[in-house]
């Protein structure tokens, strides 16, 4: 197992996943704790170091141990922390749950699997897949979990299942989520109805990138909606039903939402095609004509272009490329690229960190949309 934060090779989010016109990605997270140790917030003495050592040794004995790299959280600079946050691996809130000196992040080189050590629990195993593909995400997460159990005794009870720092995670310890794009439901004002339709299914909604506004740059903004109409649908607890039931629940919810979005898309095509075209054209015009693009603008622009492609009003870029753009235009990713690349900007931009990032974001979007017809 190697050390250091390196660029991903063959990033999972650039894959062409199933049903990716609506469902962008699938994620599974397994929460585990070592027997005979207190939870991370209650660790004493050198307990944290001992847990790190046990987990790291177990990873070193995996069948593909060379594919993993270990990073001590205390050694992460602000850029490394930001990149891991953008990838959904280590949030600022999560990393504050225990001492950074006791914490570790273990990444597989392709980014499809990531683990945190001594954060909310002793171990969180996260597995990602493009589109709706819990078969792949669950298989990869379980594979690592089973191999680790050969060398680690996890805290578990016959009555309660796996024991975790949060009561809601006890049981299977498995949280499931999907990221979806719902511009048609958003513009028709039906997001609340969609949420209510799933409210009894042990799933909930949250905005992926924060709240949007009615004055969104692409013209596709509804008051109170998620920025770019991107949402995460996730299971509420790990105790309702078996693991199979929990997977079936999130898959059914994702497919239901996809069906509602496609019906809404069809309605938009019949009743407001000019508004959809306006959103697409404005998004493309802003991308192609702007010198600087902020992150919020970039997310909304990608959403507007994707909506136009979903409505068959344009072609020339793959849906998987658009999802990858949402990672490529993030602040941490741009800062990493600028730090490790050789770029020449306009004289009045050179040396101004924020402006260099906004300039590079504009260039990336312009290149991505250069073949759109």
XYZ file of C-alpha atoms in Angstrom:
373
model
C 0.000 0.000 0.000
C 1.500 3.307 -1.071
C 1.291 6.770 0.482
C 0.219 10.117 -0.931
C -2.695 11.787 -2.703
C -2.485 11.122 -6.430
C -4.730 11.877 -9.377
C -7.281 9.207 -10.162
C -6.734 6.948 -13.131
C -9.885 6.103 -15.074
C -12.194 8.020 -12.736
C -15.404 6.077 -12.023
C -17.630 9.104 -12.624
C -16.569 9.238 -16.277
C -18.166 5.826 -16.946
C -21.389 5.523 -18.945
C -23.705 4.208 -16.226
C -27.174 2.715 -16.559
C -30.088 5.181 -16.629
C -27.652 8.096 -16.439
C -30.082 10.474 -18.117
C -31.510 10.867 -14.591
C -29.454 8.711 -12.186
C -25.858 9.906 -12.183
C -24.224 7.712 -9.553
C -24.729 5.088 -6.861
C -22.938 4.864 -3.531
C -22.769 2.369 -0.669
C -21.158 3.084 2.706
C -20.507 0.423 5.337
C -19.914 1.491 8.960
C -17.789 -0.844 11.073
C -16.158 -0.676 14.511
C -13.481 -2.856 16.073
C -14.519 -4.949 19.046
C -13.107 -3.970 22.468
C -12.415 -0.339 21.536
C -14.549 2.737 22.350
C -15.973 4.782 19.452
C -13.667 7.457 17.947
C -15.068 10.322 20.040
C -14.197 8.336 23.199
C -10.765 6.997 22.293
C -8.157 7.123 25.042
C -4.369 7.049 25.101
C -2.969 5.286 22.055
C -6.255 3.545 21.110
C -6.451 5.527 17.871
C -2.951 4.507 16.826
C -3.661 0.874 17.629
C -6.830 0.907 15.513
C -4.945 2.551 12.639
C -2.273 -0.116 12.848
C -4.789 -2.983 12.876
C -6.770 -1.606 9.924
C -3.681 -0.734 7.881
C -2.225 -4.205 8.435
C -5.512 -5.774 7.303
C -5.502 -3.674 4.122
C -1.923 -4.711 3.448
C -3.155 -8.309 3.294
C -5.920 -7.675 0.733
C -5.676 -9.533 -2.563
C -5.043 -6.204 -4.349
C -3.189 -4.367 -1.568
C -0.939 -2.515 -4.050
C -3.987 -0.732 -5.457
C -4.544 1.162 -2.194
C -2.844 4.224 -0.754
C -2.978 5.475 2.831
C -3.121 9.153 3.816
C -2.888 10.435 7.396
C -5.476 13.159 7.915
C -3.053 15.231 9.996
C -0.714 15.341 6.992
C -3.379 16.630 4.595
C -3.060 20.250 3.557
C -6.139 22.372 2.828
C -6.050 21.335 -0.832
C -5.999 17.618 -0.046
C -8.888 18.028 2.393
C -10.861 20.008 -0.178
C -10.373 17.399 -2.913
C -11.487 14.570 -0.596
C -14.512 16.618 0.441
C -15.475 17.202 -3.212
C -15.229 13.472 -3.879
C -17.607 12.770 -0.989
C -14.963 10.917 1.012
C -14.002 13.174 3.942
C -16.146 16.166 4.859
C -14.976 18.889 7.206
C -17.720 17.964 9.667
C -16.789 14.297 9.581
C -13.086 14.894 10.075
C -13.783 16.903 13.240
C -15.445 13.895 14.950
C -12.123 12.605 16.266
C -8.461 13.599 16.573
C -6.788 14.148 13.188
C -3.677 12.409 14.501
C -5.735 9.219 14.911
C -7.441 9.449 11.506
C -6.540 7.994 8.148
C -8.005 7.830 4.643
C -7.360 4.756 2.504
C -8.057 5.136 -1.212
C -8.070 2.741 -4.087
C -6.198 4.285 -7.001
C -9.198 4.363 -9.334
C -11.245 6.257 -6.737
C -14.064 3.698 -6.797
C -13.450 2.654 -3.215
C -12.437 4.758 -0.225
C -12.219 4.167 3.521
C -11.942 6.490 6.492
C -10.425 5.362 9.790
C -11.377 6.805 13.207
C -13.799 9.408 11.899
C -17.444 8.853 12.967
C -16.696 5.140 13.344
C -13.476 3.141 13.346
C -13.995 2.311 9.685
C -16.245 3.554 6.891
C -15.993 1.695 3.589
C -17.444 3.652 0.633
C -17.886 2.290 -2.866
C -18.996 4.345 -5.891
C -20.429 3.441 -9.308
C -21.692 5.472 -12.260
C -25.412 5.470 -13.010
C -27.777 3.079 -11.249
C -25.475 0.189 -10.400
C -25.735 -1.063 -6.841
C -24.692 -4.518 -8.004
C -21.180 -3.200 -8.671
C -21.041 -0.800 -5.709
C -22.288 -3.382 -3.215
C -20.090 -6.157 -4.609
C -16.917 -4.079 -4.297
C -17.772 -2.787 -0.825
C -18.669 -6.230 0.469
C -15.551 -7.771 -1.045
C -13.301 -5.494 1.009
C -15.501 -5.912 4.091
C -15.297 -9.727 3.908
C -11.538 -9.717 3.422
C -11.045 -7.353 6.373
C -13.200 -9.561 8.603
C -10.643 -12.342 8.194
C -8.194 -10.217 10.210
C -10.391 -7.806 12.183
C -13.087 -8.635 14.718
C -15.865 -6.088 14.216
C -18.232 -5.126 17.031
C -21.582 -6.817 16.433
C -24.568 -8.195 18.300
C -26.869 -11.061 17.381
C -29.854 -8.847 18.253
C -28.698 -5.499 16.871
C -26.265 -6.342 14.077
C -23.152 -4.196 13.621
C -22.672 -1.692 16.463
C -22.017 1.910 15.409
C -21.546 5.349 16.954
C -24.941 6.438 15.562
C -28.040 4.463 16.499
C -29.397 5.059 12.983
C -26.402 3.208 11.490
C -26.658 0.130 13.701
C -27.847 -3.067 12.056
C -26.462 -3.548 8.569
C -24.263 -0.451 8.941
C -25.058 0.115 5.282
C -26.089 3.504 3.901
C -27.118 3.775 0.262
C -27.542 6.840 -1.938
C -28.006 7.904 -5.535
C -27.378 11.281 -7.174
C -30.075 12.382 -9.590
C -30.696 15.268 -12.005
C -34.293 16.546 -11.932
C -34.567 19.741 -14.038
C -38.015 18.960 -15.478
C -39.588 18.234 -12.085
C -37.882 21.365 -10.752
C -39.123 23.725 -13.456
C -42.662 22.338 -13.109
C -42.540 22.845 -9.342
C -43.019 19.151 -8.532
C -39.978 18.386 -6.394
C -41.965 18.580 -3.155
C -44.533 16.156 -4.578
C -41.773 13.763 -5.604
C -40.295 13.906 -2.106
C -43.687 13.252 -0.536
C -44.265 10.299 -2.871
C -41.191 8.619 -1.353
C -41.606 9.829 2.228
C -42.803 6.434 3.488
C -40.034 4.452 1.794
C -37.167 4.955 4.302
C -35.499 7.389 1.884
C -34.942 11.149 1.991
C -33.792 13.977 -0.319
C -31.053 16.566 0.028
C -29.505 19.133 -2.310
C -26.244 17.897 -3.844
C -24.557 21.293 -4.236
C -26.616 23.629 -2.076
C -29.728 25.683 -2.752
C -30.464 27.190 -6.156
C -32.185 30.509 -6.823
C -34.881 31.851 -9.122
C -32.248 33.888 -10.967
C -30.052 30.993 -12.057
C -27.745 31.992 -14.904
C -28.977 29.318 -17.281
C -32.589 30.343 -16.902
C -33.501 27.038 -15.216
C -33.806 28.164 -11.611
C -36.705 27.613 -9.248
C -36.870 29.203 -5.809
C -36.008 26.655 -3.154
C -34.668 24.040 -5.556
C -31.239 22.461 -5.447
C -28.472 24.208 -7.376
C -28.542 22.789 -10.913
C -31.486 20.558 -9.897
C -29.039 17.925 -8.585
C -30.284 15.902 -5.615
C -29.082 13.012 -3.470
C -31.631 10.370 -2.474
C -30.445 8.309 0.504
C -31.651 5.676 2.952
C -32.637 7.067 6.343
C -31.465 4.221 8.591
C -29.716 0.849 8.508
C -32.256 -1.078 10.572
C -35.349 -1.296 8.375
C -35.378 -4.709 6.763
C -32.468 -6.844 5.615
C -29.590 -5.631 3.459
C -31.469 -6.985 0.458
C -34.568 -5.006 1.490
C -32.545 -1.808 1.901
C -30.973 -2.182 -1.536
C -34.363 -2.937 -3.082
C -35.810 0.170 -1.397
C -33.236 2.594 -2.797
C -33.368 1.018 -6.264
C -37.173 1.261 -6.325
C -37.018 4.886 -5.169
C -34.421 5.774 -7.799
C -36.427 4.142 -10.576
C -39.620 5.873 -9.402
C -37.939 9.265 -9.440
C -36.445 8.536 -12.879
C -39.918 7.671 -14.163
C -41.381 10.900 -12.749
C -38.567 12.998 -14.264
C -38.992 11.397 -17.696
C -42.743 12.009 -17.638
C -42.106 15.615 -16.606
C -39.488 15.908 -19.376
C -42.015 14.726 -21.924
C -44.506 17.295 -20.650
C -41.906 20.075 -20.863
C -41.183 19.073 -24.449
C -44.848 19.463 -25.344
C -45.720 22.618 -23.404
C -42.536 24.676 -22.976
C -39.933 23.671 -25.564
C -38.991 27.320 -26.119
C -38.113 27.679 -22.427
C -35.981 24.549 -22.580
C -34.210 25.859 -25.688
C -33.670 29.181 -23.925
C -32.057 27.375 -20.995
C -29.820 25.352 -23.329
C -28.823 28.309 -25.514
C -28.107 30.589 -22.562
C -26.023 27.899 -20.876
C -23.968 27.339 -24.033
C -23.616 31.065 -24.676
C -22.380 31.714 -21.139
C -19.948 28.825 -21.325
C -18.559 29.775 -24.722
C -18.427 33.542 -24.197
C -17.354 33.944 -20.573
C -13.805 34.673 -19.484
C -14.581 33.849 -15.853
C -17.122 31.329 -14.525
C -17.846 30.832 -10.831
C -18.525 27.395 -9.377
C -22.245 28.075 -8.898
C -22.510 29.320 -12.466
C -20.593 26.297 -13.732
C -22.879 23.782 -12.002
C -25.961 25.544 -13.347
C -24.494 25.730 -16.870
C -23.725 21.988 -16.929
C -27.276 21.339 -15.739
C -28.760 23.504 -18.492
C -26.731 21.778 -21.202
C -27.612 18.331 -19.873
C -31.323 19.208 -19.850
C -31.097 20.221 -23.494
C -29.348 16.961 -24.386
C -31.934 14.955 -22.436
C -34.642 16.691 -24.474
C -32.851 15.758 -27.737
C -32.337 19.431 -28.599
C -28.567 19.069 -28.939
C -25.845 16.442 -29.337
C -22.065 16.227 -29.373
C -21.174 15.370 -25.775
C -21.787 12.212 -23.739
C -23.873 12.358 -20.554
C -21.010 10.731 -18.653
C -18.736 13.591 -19.748
C -21.197 16.086 -18.291
C -21.208 14.306 -14.937
C -17.408 14.223 -14.933
C -17.471 17.995 -15.500
C -19.202 18.466 -12.148
C -16.031 17.082 -10.520
C -13.567 18.723 -12.907
C -14.882 22.265 -12.246
C -14.805 21.983 -8.450
C -12.481 24.407 -6.658
C -10.196 21.771 -5.148
C -9.774 19.935 -8.445
C -8.945 23.182 -10.275
C -6.470 24.195 -7.582
C -4.810 20.777 -7.891
C -4.578 21.108 -11.689
C -3.155 24.629 -11.434
C -0.608 23.536 -8.834
C 0.614 20.609 -10.914
C 0.300 22.075 -14.424
C 1.963 24.793 -16.446
C -0.575 27.433 -17.449
C -0.217 30.895 -18.905
C -3.058 33.329 -18.266
C -3.724 36.924 -19.254
C -1.465 39.427 -17.515
C -4.268 40.795 -15.318
C -5.282 37.244 -14.295
C -1.844 35.755 -13.600
C -1.135 35.327 -9.900
C -4.717 35.913 -8.741
C -5.762 32.510 -7.370
C -9.545 32.934 -7.527
C -9.445 34.472 -10.998
C -7.116 31.752 -12.293
C -9.569 29.113 -11.064
C -12.547 30.873 -12.644
C -10.594 31.327 -15.882
C -9.587 27.659 -15.990
C -13.185 26.610 -15.256
C -14.345 28.649 -18.252
C -11.692 27.063 -20.491
C -12.648 23.534 -19.367
C -16.330 24.153 -20.119
C -15.556 25.724 -23.488
C -13.467 22.720 -24.516
C -16.113 20.265 -23.276
C -18.858 21.961 -25.298
C -16.834 22.661 -28.445
C -18.503 19.868 -30.458
C -22.084 20.454 -29.369
C -24.539 20.877 -32.239
